[in-house]
Short mmCIF file of C-alpha atoms and ligand atoms in Angstrom, two decimals:
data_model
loop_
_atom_site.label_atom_id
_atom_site.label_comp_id
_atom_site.label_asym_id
_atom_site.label_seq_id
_atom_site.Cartn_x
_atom_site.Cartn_y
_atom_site.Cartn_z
CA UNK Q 931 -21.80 21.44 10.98
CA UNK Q 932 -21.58 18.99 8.48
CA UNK Q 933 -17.89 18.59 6.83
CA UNK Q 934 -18.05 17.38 3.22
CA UNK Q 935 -15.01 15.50 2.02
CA UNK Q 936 -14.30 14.49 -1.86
CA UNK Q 937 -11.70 11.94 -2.42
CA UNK Q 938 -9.77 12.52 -5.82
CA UNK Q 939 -8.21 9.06 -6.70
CA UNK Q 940 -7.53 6.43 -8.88
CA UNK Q 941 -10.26 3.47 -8.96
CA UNK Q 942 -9.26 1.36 -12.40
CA UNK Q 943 -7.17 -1.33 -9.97
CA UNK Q 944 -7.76 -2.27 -6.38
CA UNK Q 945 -4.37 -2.59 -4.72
CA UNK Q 946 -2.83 -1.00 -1.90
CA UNK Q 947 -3.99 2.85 -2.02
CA UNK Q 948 -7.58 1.80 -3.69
CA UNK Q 949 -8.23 -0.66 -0.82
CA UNK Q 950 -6.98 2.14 1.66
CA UNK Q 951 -9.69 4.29 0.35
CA UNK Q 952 -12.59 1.72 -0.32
CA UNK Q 953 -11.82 0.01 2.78
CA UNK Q 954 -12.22 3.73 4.46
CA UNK Q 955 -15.22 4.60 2.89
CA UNK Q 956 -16.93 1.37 3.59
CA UNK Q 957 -15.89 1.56 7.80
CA UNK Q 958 -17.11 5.48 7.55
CA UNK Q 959 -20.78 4.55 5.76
CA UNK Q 960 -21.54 2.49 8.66
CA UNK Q 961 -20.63 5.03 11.41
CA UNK Q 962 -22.80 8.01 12.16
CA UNK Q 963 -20.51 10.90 11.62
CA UNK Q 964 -20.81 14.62 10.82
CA UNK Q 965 -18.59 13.54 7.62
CA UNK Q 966 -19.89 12.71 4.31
CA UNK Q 967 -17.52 11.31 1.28
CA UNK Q 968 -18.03 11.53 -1.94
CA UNK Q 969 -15.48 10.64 -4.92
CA UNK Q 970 -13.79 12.05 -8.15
CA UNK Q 971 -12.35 9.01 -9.78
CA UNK Q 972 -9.79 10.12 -12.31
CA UNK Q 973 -10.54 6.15 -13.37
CA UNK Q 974 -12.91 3.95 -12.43
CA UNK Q 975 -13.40 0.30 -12.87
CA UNK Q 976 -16.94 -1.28 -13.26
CA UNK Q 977 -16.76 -3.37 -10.14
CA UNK Q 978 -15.55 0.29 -7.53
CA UNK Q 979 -18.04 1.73 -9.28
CA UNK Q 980 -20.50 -0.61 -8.45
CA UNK Q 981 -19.25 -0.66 -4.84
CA UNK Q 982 -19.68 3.23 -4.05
CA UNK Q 983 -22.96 3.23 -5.49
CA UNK Q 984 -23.89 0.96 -2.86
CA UNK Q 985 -22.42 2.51 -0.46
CA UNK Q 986 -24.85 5.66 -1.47
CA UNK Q 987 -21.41 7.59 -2.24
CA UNK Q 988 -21.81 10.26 -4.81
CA UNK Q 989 -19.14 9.58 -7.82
CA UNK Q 990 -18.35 12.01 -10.65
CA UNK Q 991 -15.76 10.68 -12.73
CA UNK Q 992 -12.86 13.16 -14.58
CA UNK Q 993 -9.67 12.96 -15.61
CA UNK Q 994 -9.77 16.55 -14.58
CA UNK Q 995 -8.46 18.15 -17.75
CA UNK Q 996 -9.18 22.23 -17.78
CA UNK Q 997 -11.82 21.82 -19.76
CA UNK Q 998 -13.95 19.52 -17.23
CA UNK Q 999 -13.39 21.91 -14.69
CA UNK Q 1000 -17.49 22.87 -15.03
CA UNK Q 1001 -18.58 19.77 -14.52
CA UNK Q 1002 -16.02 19.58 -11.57
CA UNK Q 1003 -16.98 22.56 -9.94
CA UNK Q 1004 -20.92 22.39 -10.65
CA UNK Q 1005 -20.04 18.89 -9.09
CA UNK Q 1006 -18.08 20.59 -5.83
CA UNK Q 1007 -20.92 23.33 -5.16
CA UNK Q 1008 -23.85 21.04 -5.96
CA UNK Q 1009 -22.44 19.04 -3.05
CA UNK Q 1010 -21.00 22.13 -0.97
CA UNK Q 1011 -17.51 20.44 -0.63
CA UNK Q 1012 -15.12 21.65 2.07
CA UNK Q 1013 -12.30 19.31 1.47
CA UNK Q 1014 -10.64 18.15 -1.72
CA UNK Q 1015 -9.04 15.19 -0.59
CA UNK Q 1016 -6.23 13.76 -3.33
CA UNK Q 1017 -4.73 10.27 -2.93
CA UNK Q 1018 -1.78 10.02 -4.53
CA UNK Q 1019 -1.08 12.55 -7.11
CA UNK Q 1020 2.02 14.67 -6.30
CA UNK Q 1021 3.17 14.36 -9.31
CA UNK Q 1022 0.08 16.23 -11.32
CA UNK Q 1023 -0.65 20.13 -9.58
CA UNK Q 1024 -2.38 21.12 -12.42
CA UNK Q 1025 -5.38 17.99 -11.50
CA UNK Q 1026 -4.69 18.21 -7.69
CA UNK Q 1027 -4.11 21.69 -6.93
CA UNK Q 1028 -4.98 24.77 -9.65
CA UNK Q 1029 -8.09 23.41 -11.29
CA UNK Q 1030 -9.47 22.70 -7.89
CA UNK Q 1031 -8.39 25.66 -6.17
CA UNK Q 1032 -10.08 27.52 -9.63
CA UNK Q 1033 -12.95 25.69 -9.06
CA UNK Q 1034 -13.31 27.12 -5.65
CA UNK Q 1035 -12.40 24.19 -3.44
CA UNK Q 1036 -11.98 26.15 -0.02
CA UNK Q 1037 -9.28 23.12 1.38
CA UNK Q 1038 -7.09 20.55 -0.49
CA UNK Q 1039 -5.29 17.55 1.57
CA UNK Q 1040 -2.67 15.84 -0.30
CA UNK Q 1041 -1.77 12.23 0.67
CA UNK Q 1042 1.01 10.62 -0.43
CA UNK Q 1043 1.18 6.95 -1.18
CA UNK Q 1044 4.24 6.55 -2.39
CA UNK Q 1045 4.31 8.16 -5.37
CA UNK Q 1046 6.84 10.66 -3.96
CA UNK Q 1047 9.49 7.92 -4.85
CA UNK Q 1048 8.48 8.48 -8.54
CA UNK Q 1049 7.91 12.03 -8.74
CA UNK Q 1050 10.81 13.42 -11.50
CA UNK Q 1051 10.71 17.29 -11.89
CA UNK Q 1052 9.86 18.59 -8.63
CA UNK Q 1053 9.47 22.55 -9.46
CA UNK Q 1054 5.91 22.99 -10.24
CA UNK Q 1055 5.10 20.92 -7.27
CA UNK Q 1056 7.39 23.73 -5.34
CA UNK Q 1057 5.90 26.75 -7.05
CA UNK Q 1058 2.43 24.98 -6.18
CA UNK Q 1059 2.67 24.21 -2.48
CA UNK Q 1060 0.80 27.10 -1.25
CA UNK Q 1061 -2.51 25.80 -2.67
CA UNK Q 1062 -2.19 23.06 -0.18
CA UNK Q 1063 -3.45 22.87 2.92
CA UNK Q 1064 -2.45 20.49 4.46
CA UNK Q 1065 0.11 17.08 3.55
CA UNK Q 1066 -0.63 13.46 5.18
CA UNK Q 1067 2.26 10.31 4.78
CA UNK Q 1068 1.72 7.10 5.72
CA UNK Q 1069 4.93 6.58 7.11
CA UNK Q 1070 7.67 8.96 8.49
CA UNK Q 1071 9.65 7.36 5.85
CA UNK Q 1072 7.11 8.85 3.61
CA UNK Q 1073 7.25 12.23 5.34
CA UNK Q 1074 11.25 12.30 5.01
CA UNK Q 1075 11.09 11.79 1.68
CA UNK Q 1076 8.44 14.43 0.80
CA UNK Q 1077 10.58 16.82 2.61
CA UNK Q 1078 13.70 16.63 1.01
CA UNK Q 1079 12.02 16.13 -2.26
CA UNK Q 1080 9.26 19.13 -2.38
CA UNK Q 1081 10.19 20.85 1.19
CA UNK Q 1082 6.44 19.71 2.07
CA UNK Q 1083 5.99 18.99 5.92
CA UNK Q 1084 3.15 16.98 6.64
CA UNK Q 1085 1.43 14.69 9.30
CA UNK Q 1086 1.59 11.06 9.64
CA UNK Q 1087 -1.26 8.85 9.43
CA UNK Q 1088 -0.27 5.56 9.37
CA UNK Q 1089 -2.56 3.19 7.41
CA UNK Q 1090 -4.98 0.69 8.85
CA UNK Q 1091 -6.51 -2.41 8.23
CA UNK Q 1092 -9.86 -3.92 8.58
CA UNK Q 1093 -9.42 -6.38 11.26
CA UNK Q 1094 -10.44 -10.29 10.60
CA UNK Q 1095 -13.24 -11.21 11.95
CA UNK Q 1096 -12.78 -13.17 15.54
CA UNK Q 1097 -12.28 -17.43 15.34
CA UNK Q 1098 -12.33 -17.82 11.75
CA UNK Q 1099 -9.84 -20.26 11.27
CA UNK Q 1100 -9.66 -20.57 7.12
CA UNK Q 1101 -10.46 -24.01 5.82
CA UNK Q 1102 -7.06 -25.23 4.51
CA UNK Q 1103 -7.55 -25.70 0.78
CA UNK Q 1104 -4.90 -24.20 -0.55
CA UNK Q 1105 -2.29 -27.15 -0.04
CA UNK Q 1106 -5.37 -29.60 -1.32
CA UNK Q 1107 -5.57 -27.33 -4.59
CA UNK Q 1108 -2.19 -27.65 -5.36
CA UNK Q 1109 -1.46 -31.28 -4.40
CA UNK Q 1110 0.52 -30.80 -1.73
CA UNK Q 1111 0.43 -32.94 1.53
CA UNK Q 1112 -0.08 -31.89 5.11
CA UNK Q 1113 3.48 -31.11 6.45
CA UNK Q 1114 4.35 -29.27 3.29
CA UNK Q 1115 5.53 -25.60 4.34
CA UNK Q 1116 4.23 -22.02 2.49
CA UNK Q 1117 6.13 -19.28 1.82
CA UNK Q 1118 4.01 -16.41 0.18
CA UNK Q 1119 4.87 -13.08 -1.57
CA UNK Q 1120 1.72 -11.10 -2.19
CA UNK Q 1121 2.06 -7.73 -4.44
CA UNK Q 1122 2.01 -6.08 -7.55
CA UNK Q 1123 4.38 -7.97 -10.00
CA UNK Q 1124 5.85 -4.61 -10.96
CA UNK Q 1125 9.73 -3.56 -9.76
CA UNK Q 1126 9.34 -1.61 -6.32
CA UNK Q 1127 8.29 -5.02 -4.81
CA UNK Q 1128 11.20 -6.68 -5.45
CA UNK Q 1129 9.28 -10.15 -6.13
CA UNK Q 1130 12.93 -11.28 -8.15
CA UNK Q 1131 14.53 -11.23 -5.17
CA UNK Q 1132 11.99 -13.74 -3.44
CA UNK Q 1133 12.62 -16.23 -6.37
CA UNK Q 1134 16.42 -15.74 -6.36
CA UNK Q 1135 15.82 -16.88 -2.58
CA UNK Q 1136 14.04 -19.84 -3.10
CA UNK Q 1137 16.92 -22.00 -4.49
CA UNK Q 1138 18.89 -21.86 -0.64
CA UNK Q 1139 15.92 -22.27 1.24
CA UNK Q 1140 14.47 -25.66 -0.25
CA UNK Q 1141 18.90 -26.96 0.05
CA UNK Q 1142 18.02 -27.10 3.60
CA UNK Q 1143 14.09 -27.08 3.75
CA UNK Q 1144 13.54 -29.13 1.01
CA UNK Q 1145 10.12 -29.93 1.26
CA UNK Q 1146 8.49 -26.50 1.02
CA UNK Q 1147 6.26 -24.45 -1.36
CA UNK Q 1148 6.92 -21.38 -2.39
CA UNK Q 1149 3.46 -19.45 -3.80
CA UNK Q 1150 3.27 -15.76 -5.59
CA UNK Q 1151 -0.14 -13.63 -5.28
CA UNK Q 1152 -0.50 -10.59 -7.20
CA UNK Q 1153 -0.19 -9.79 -11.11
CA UNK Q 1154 1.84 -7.30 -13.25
CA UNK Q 1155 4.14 -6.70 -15.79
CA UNK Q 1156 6.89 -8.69 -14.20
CA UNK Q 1157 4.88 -12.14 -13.94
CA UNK Q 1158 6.11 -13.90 -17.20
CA UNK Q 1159 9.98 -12.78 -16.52
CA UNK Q 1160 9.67 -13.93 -12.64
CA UNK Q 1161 7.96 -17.24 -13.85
CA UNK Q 1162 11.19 -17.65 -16.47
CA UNK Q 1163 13.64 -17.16 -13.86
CA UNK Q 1164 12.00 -19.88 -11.51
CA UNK Q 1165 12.26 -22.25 -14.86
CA UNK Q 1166 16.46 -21.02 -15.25
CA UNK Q 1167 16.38 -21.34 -11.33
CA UNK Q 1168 15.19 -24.85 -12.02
CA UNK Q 1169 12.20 -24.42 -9.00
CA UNK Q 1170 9.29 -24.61 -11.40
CA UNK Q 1171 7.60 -27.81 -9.39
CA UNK Q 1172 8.14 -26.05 -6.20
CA UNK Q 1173 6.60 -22.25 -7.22
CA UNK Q 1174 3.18 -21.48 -7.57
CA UNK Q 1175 2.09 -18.42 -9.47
CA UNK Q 1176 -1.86 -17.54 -8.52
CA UNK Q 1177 -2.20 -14.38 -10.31
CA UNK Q 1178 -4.53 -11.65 -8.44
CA UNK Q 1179 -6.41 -12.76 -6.06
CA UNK Q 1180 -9.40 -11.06 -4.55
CA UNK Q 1181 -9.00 -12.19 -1.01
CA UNK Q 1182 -5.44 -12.13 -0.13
CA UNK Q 1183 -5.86 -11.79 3.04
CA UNK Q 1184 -7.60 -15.70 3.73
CA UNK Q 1185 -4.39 -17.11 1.44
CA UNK Q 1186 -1.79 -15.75 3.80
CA UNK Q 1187 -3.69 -17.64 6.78
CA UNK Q 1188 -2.65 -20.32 5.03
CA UNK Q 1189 1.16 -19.74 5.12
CA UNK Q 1190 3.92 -19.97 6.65
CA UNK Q 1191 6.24 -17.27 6.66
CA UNK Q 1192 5.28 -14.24 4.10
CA UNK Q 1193 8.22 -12.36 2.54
CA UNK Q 1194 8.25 -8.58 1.83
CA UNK Q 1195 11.00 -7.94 -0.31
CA UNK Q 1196 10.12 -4.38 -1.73
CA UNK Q 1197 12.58 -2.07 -2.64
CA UNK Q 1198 11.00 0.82 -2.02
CA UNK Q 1199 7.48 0.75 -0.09
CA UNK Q 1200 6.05 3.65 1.57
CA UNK Q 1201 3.96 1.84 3.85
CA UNK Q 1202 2.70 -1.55 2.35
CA UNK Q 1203 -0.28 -3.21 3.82
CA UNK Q 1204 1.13 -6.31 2.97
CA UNK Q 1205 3.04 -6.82 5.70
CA UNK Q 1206 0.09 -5.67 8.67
CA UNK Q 1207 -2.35 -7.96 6.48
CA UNK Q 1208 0.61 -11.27 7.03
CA UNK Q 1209 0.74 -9.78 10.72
CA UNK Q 1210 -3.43 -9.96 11.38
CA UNK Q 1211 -2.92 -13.75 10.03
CA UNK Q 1212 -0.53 -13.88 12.60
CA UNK Q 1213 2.54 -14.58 10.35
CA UNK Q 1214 5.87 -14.18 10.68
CA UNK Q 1215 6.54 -11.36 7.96
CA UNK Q 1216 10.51 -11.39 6.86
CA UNK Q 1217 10.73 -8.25 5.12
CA UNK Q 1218 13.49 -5.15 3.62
CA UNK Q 1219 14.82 -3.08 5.99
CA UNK Q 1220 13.46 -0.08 4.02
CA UNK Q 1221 11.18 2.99 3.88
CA UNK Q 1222 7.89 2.05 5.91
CA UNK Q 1223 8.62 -1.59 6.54
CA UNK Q 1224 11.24 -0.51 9.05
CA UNK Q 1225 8.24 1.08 10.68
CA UNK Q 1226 5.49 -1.33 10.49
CA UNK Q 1227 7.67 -4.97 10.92
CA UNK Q 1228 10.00 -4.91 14.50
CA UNK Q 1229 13.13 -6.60 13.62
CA UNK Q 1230 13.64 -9.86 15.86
CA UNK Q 1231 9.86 -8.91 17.55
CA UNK Q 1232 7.34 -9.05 14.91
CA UNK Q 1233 9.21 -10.66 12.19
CA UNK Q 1234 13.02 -9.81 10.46
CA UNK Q 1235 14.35 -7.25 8.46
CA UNK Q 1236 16.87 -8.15 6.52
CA UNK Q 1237 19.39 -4.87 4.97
CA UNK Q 1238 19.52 -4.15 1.47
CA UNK Q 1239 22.44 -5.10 -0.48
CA UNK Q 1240 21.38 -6.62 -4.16
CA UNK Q 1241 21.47 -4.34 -7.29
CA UNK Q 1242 18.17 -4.00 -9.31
CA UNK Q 1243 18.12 -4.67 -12.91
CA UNK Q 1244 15.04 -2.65 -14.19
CA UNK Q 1245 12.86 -4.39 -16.42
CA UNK Q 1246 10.89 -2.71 -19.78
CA UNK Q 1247 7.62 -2.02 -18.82
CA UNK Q 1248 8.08 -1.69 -15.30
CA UNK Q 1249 8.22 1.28 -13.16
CA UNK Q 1250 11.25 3.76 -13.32
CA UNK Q 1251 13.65 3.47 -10.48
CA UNK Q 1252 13.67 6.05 -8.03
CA UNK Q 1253 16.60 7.47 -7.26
CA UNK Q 1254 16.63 7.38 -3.52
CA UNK Q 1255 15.05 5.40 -0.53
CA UNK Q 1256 15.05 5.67 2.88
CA UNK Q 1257 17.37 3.60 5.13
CA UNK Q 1258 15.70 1.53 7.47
CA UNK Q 1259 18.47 1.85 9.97
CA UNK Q 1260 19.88 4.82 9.25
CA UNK Q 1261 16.77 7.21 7.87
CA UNK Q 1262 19.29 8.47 6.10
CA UNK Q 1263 18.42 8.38 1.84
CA UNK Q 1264 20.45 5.78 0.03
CA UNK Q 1265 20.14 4.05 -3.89
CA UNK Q 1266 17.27 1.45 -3.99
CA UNK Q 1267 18.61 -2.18 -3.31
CA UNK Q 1268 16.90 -5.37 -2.87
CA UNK Q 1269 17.54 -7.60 0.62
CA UNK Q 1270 20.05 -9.59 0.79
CA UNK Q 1271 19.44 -12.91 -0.45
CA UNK Q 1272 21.70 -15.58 1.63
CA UNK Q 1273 19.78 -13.25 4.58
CA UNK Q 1274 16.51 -13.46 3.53
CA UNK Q 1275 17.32 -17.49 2.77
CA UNK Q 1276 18.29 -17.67 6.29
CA UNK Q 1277 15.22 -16.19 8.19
CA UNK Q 1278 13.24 -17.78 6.16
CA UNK Q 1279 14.47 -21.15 7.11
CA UNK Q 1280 14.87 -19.96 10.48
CA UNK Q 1281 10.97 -19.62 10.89
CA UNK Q 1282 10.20 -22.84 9.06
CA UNK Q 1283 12.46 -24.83 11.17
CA UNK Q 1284 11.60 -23.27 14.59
CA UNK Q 1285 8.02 -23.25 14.50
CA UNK Q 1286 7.71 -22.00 17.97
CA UNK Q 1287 9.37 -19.01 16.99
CA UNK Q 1288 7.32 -17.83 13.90
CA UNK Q 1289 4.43 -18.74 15.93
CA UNK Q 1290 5.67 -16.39 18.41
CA UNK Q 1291 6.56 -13.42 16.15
CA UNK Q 1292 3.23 -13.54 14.86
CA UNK Q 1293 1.09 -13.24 17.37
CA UNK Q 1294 3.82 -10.84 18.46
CA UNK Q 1295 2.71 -8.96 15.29
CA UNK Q 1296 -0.93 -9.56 15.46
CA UNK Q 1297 -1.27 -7.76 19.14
CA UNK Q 1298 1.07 -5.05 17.25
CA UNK Q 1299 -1.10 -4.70 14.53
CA UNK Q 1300 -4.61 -4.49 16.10
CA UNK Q 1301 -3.18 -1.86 18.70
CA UNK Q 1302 -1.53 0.45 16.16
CA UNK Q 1303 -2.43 -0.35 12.59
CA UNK Q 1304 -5.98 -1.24 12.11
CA UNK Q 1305 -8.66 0.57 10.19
CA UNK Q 1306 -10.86 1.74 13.39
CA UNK Q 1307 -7.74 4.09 14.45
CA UNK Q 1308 -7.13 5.12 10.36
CA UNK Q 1309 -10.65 5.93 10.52
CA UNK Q 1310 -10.64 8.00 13.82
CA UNK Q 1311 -7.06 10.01 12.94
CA UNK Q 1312 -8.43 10.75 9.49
CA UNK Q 1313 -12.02 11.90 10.65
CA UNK Q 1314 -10.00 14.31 13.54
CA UNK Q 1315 -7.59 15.48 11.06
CA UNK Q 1316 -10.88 16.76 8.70
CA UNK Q 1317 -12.37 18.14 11.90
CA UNK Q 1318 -9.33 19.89 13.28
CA UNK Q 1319 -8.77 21.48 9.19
CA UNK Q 1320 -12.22 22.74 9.37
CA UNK Q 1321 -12.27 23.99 12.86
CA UNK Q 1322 -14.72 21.59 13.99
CA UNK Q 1323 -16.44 21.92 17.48
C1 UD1 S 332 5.42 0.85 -3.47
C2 UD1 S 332 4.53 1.64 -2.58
O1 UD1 S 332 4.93 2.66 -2.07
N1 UD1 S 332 3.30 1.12 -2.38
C3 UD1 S 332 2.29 1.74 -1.51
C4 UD1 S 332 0.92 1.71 -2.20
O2 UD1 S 332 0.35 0.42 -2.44
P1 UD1 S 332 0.73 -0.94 -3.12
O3 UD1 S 332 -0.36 -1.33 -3.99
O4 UD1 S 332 2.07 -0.87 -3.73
O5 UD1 S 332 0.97 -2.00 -1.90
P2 UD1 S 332 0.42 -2.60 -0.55
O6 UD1 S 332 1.32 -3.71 -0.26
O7 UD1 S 332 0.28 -1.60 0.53
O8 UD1 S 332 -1.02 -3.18 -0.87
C5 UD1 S 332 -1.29 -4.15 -1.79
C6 UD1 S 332 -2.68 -4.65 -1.52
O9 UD1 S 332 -3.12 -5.43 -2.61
C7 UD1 S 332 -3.64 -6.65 -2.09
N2 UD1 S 332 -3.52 -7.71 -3.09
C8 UD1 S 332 -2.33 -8.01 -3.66
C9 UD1 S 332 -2.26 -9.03 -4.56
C10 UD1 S 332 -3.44 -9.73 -4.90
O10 UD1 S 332 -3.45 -10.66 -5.70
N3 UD1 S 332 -4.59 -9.38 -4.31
C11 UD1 S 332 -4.67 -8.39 -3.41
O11 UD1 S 332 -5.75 -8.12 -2.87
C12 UD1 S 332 -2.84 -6.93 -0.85
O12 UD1 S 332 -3.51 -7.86 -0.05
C13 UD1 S 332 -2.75 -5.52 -0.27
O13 UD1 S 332 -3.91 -5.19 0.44
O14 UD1 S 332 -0.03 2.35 -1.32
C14 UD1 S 332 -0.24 1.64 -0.10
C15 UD1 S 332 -1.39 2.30 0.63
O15 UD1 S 332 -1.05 3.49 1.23
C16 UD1 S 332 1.07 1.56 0.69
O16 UD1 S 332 0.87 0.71 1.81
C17 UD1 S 332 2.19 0.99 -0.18
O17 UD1 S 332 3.42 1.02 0.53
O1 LIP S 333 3.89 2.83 -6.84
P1 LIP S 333 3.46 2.85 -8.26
O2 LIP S 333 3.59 1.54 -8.90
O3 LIP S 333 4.02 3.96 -9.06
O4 LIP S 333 1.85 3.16 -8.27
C1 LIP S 333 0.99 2.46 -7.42
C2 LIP S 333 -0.24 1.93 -8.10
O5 LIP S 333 0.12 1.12 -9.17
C3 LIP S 333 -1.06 1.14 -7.11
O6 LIP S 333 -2.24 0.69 -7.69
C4 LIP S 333 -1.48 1.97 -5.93
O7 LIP S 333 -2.17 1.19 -4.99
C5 LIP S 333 -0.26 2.54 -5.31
O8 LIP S 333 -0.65 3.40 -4.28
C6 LIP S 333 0.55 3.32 -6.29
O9 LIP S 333 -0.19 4.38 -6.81
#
């Protein structure tokens, strides 16, 4: 039997849950499987779009309002679809669960992101859940929350990564683009410049690192709403010759082979590829001791995790706190903090002046992350998980 999946999802950007899915659908195009994809992009930009037409993946692109729900379901039969798979929209039933189910979509996976963190009223999703059939997280942080939100159980899948291709050791032109000599030191943040990543508090670290490790650099990767604020602070903060700010970057992944140490400072982060991306460069990753970091980074093995402790001072434009996250330590749900900065200064330095050791914690992390988190295993849970919903033989 064939099973015919459509993936309902966001495609305007291409962070964290786009690459998930493109990343996916690329690895599953070039394995023969009983499993074809096909997407509804609720948004799409040029480029994805581009992308999955290569990839021979059939796209029909809706906001899903009621009144596209023709062209939805002439779109679902045409292509006999047996699973309505939604990334990331808990907070919208109406797209993700009654117009489908209307439009005769026999099965609908939801897969939550992170946006459980955001979601505000939580009632329709409760009157709703029965149209589900089934819930994936990407962390068990993930899965708590989703529980004591929307009393939703639902399995863990933990994300994966495409794996770097064997011996490519990156030519290092980053330090000869910015000017910087040989035995100058990186320390990278890569993320969205928006408030759950907690980019402030790698700036407000910067200061006490460079009193003791004076001759580092400190670089930021990503764009957002917070970049001109975080670029102000590091003038008040007086670090402006010593920060770089790169803006989005298509290939993140070949920067961070030429760091250091990379710094996860999220306050919230459901899974965040970030930190398995520093980890298959074989960095040290110092990181929050929240959510799904405290699942993906080993404290003392793989890298540090430093507690929470700093208030957050939410910026206009930027993403509404939530109002709970989940203790790394504890798993219990606490108020959303950022790390600790004098601890964050401290591992930081402690990896830039013992070499040995944040050569050691990364490979540490590298043999973690190719064993548990890359996209070969995402692939083969995923695939089983369609399989087992279907009844597959
Ligand atoms: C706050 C939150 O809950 N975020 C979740 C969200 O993604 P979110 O987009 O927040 O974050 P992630 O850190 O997981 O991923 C960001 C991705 O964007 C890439 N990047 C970033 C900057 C840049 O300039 N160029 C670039 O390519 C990074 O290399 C990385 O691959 O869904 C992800 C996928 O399930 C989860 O892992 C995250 O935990
Ligand atoms: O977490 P948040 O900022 O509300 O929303 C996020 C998006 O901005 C991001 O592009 C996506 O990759 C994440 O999965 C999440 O949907």
């Amino acid at each position: 039997m064939q099973i015919n999946v459509l993936h309902m999802a966001h495609l305007a950007i291409r962070y964290g849950a786009e690459k998930q899915l493109l990343d996916y659908l690329t690895l599953a195009k070039s394995t023969p499987s009983e499993i074809r994809h096909h997407v509804c992009a609720l948004r799409i930009s040029k480029p994805i779009y581009e992308e999955l037409n290569s990839l021979g993946i059939p796209v029909i692109t809706t906001r899903l309002w009621p009144w596209n729900i023709f062209s939805f379901s002439n779109f679902a039969r045409k292509h006999d679809i047996h699973i309505l798979h939604v990334h990331n929209q808990l907070r919208f039933p109406l797209r993700s669960r009654i117009l489908p189910k209307l439009a005769g979509v026999p099965l609908i996976i939801e897969h939550e992101h992170g946006m459980v963190w955001n979601t505000s009223s939580t009632q329709l999703i409760k009157w709703t859940n029965k149209l589900v059939n089934a819930n994936i997280c990407n962390s068990h942080a993930a899965k708590i929350m989703l529980e004591r939100k929307c009393n939703i159980d639902a399995k863990v899948i933990y994300n994966g990564i495409p794996l770097p291709p064997e011996q490519t050791e990156a030519p290092a032109q980053l330090k000869t683009e910015l000017g910087l000599s040989e035995t100058t030191a990186i320390v990278g943040f890569v993320g969205r410049l928006n408030n759950p990543k907690g980019a402030e508090a790698f700036i407000r670290m910067i200061p006490k690192v460079i009193q003791t490790v004076p001759h580092t650099a400190f670089i930021v990767i990503g764009d957002g709403p917070m970049r001109s604020s975080l670029e102000a602070e590091a003038k008040v903060l007086g670090i402006n010759d010593q920060i770089y700010f790169l803006g989005y970057q298509k290939d993140a992944y070949h920067l961070m082979k030429q760091l250091d140490v990379v710094v996860v400072p999220s306050f919230r982060e459901a899974f965040g590829n970030v930190a398995i991306e520093a980890a298959l460069a074989k960095k040290p990753v110092i990181a929050s001791n929240v959510d799904g970091i405290a699942e993906t980074v080993i404290d003392g093995e793989t890298g540090f995790l430093v507690d929470c402790t700093e208030s957050i001072q939410r910026q206009k434009g930027t993403n509404s706190l939530p109002k709970a996250v989940v203790d790394g330590r504890t798993k219990e749900l606490r108020p959303p903090k950022l790390p600790n900065t004098e601890i964050l200064a401290e591992k930081v330095i402690h990896c830039l002046q013992t070499p040995e050791l944040a050569a050691t914690l990364g490979n540490n992390a590298y043999a973690r992350a190719v064993h548990e988190f890359s996209l070969e295993r995402y692939c083969k849970d995923l695939d089983n998980f369609y399989r087992e919903l279907t009844h597959y033989k």
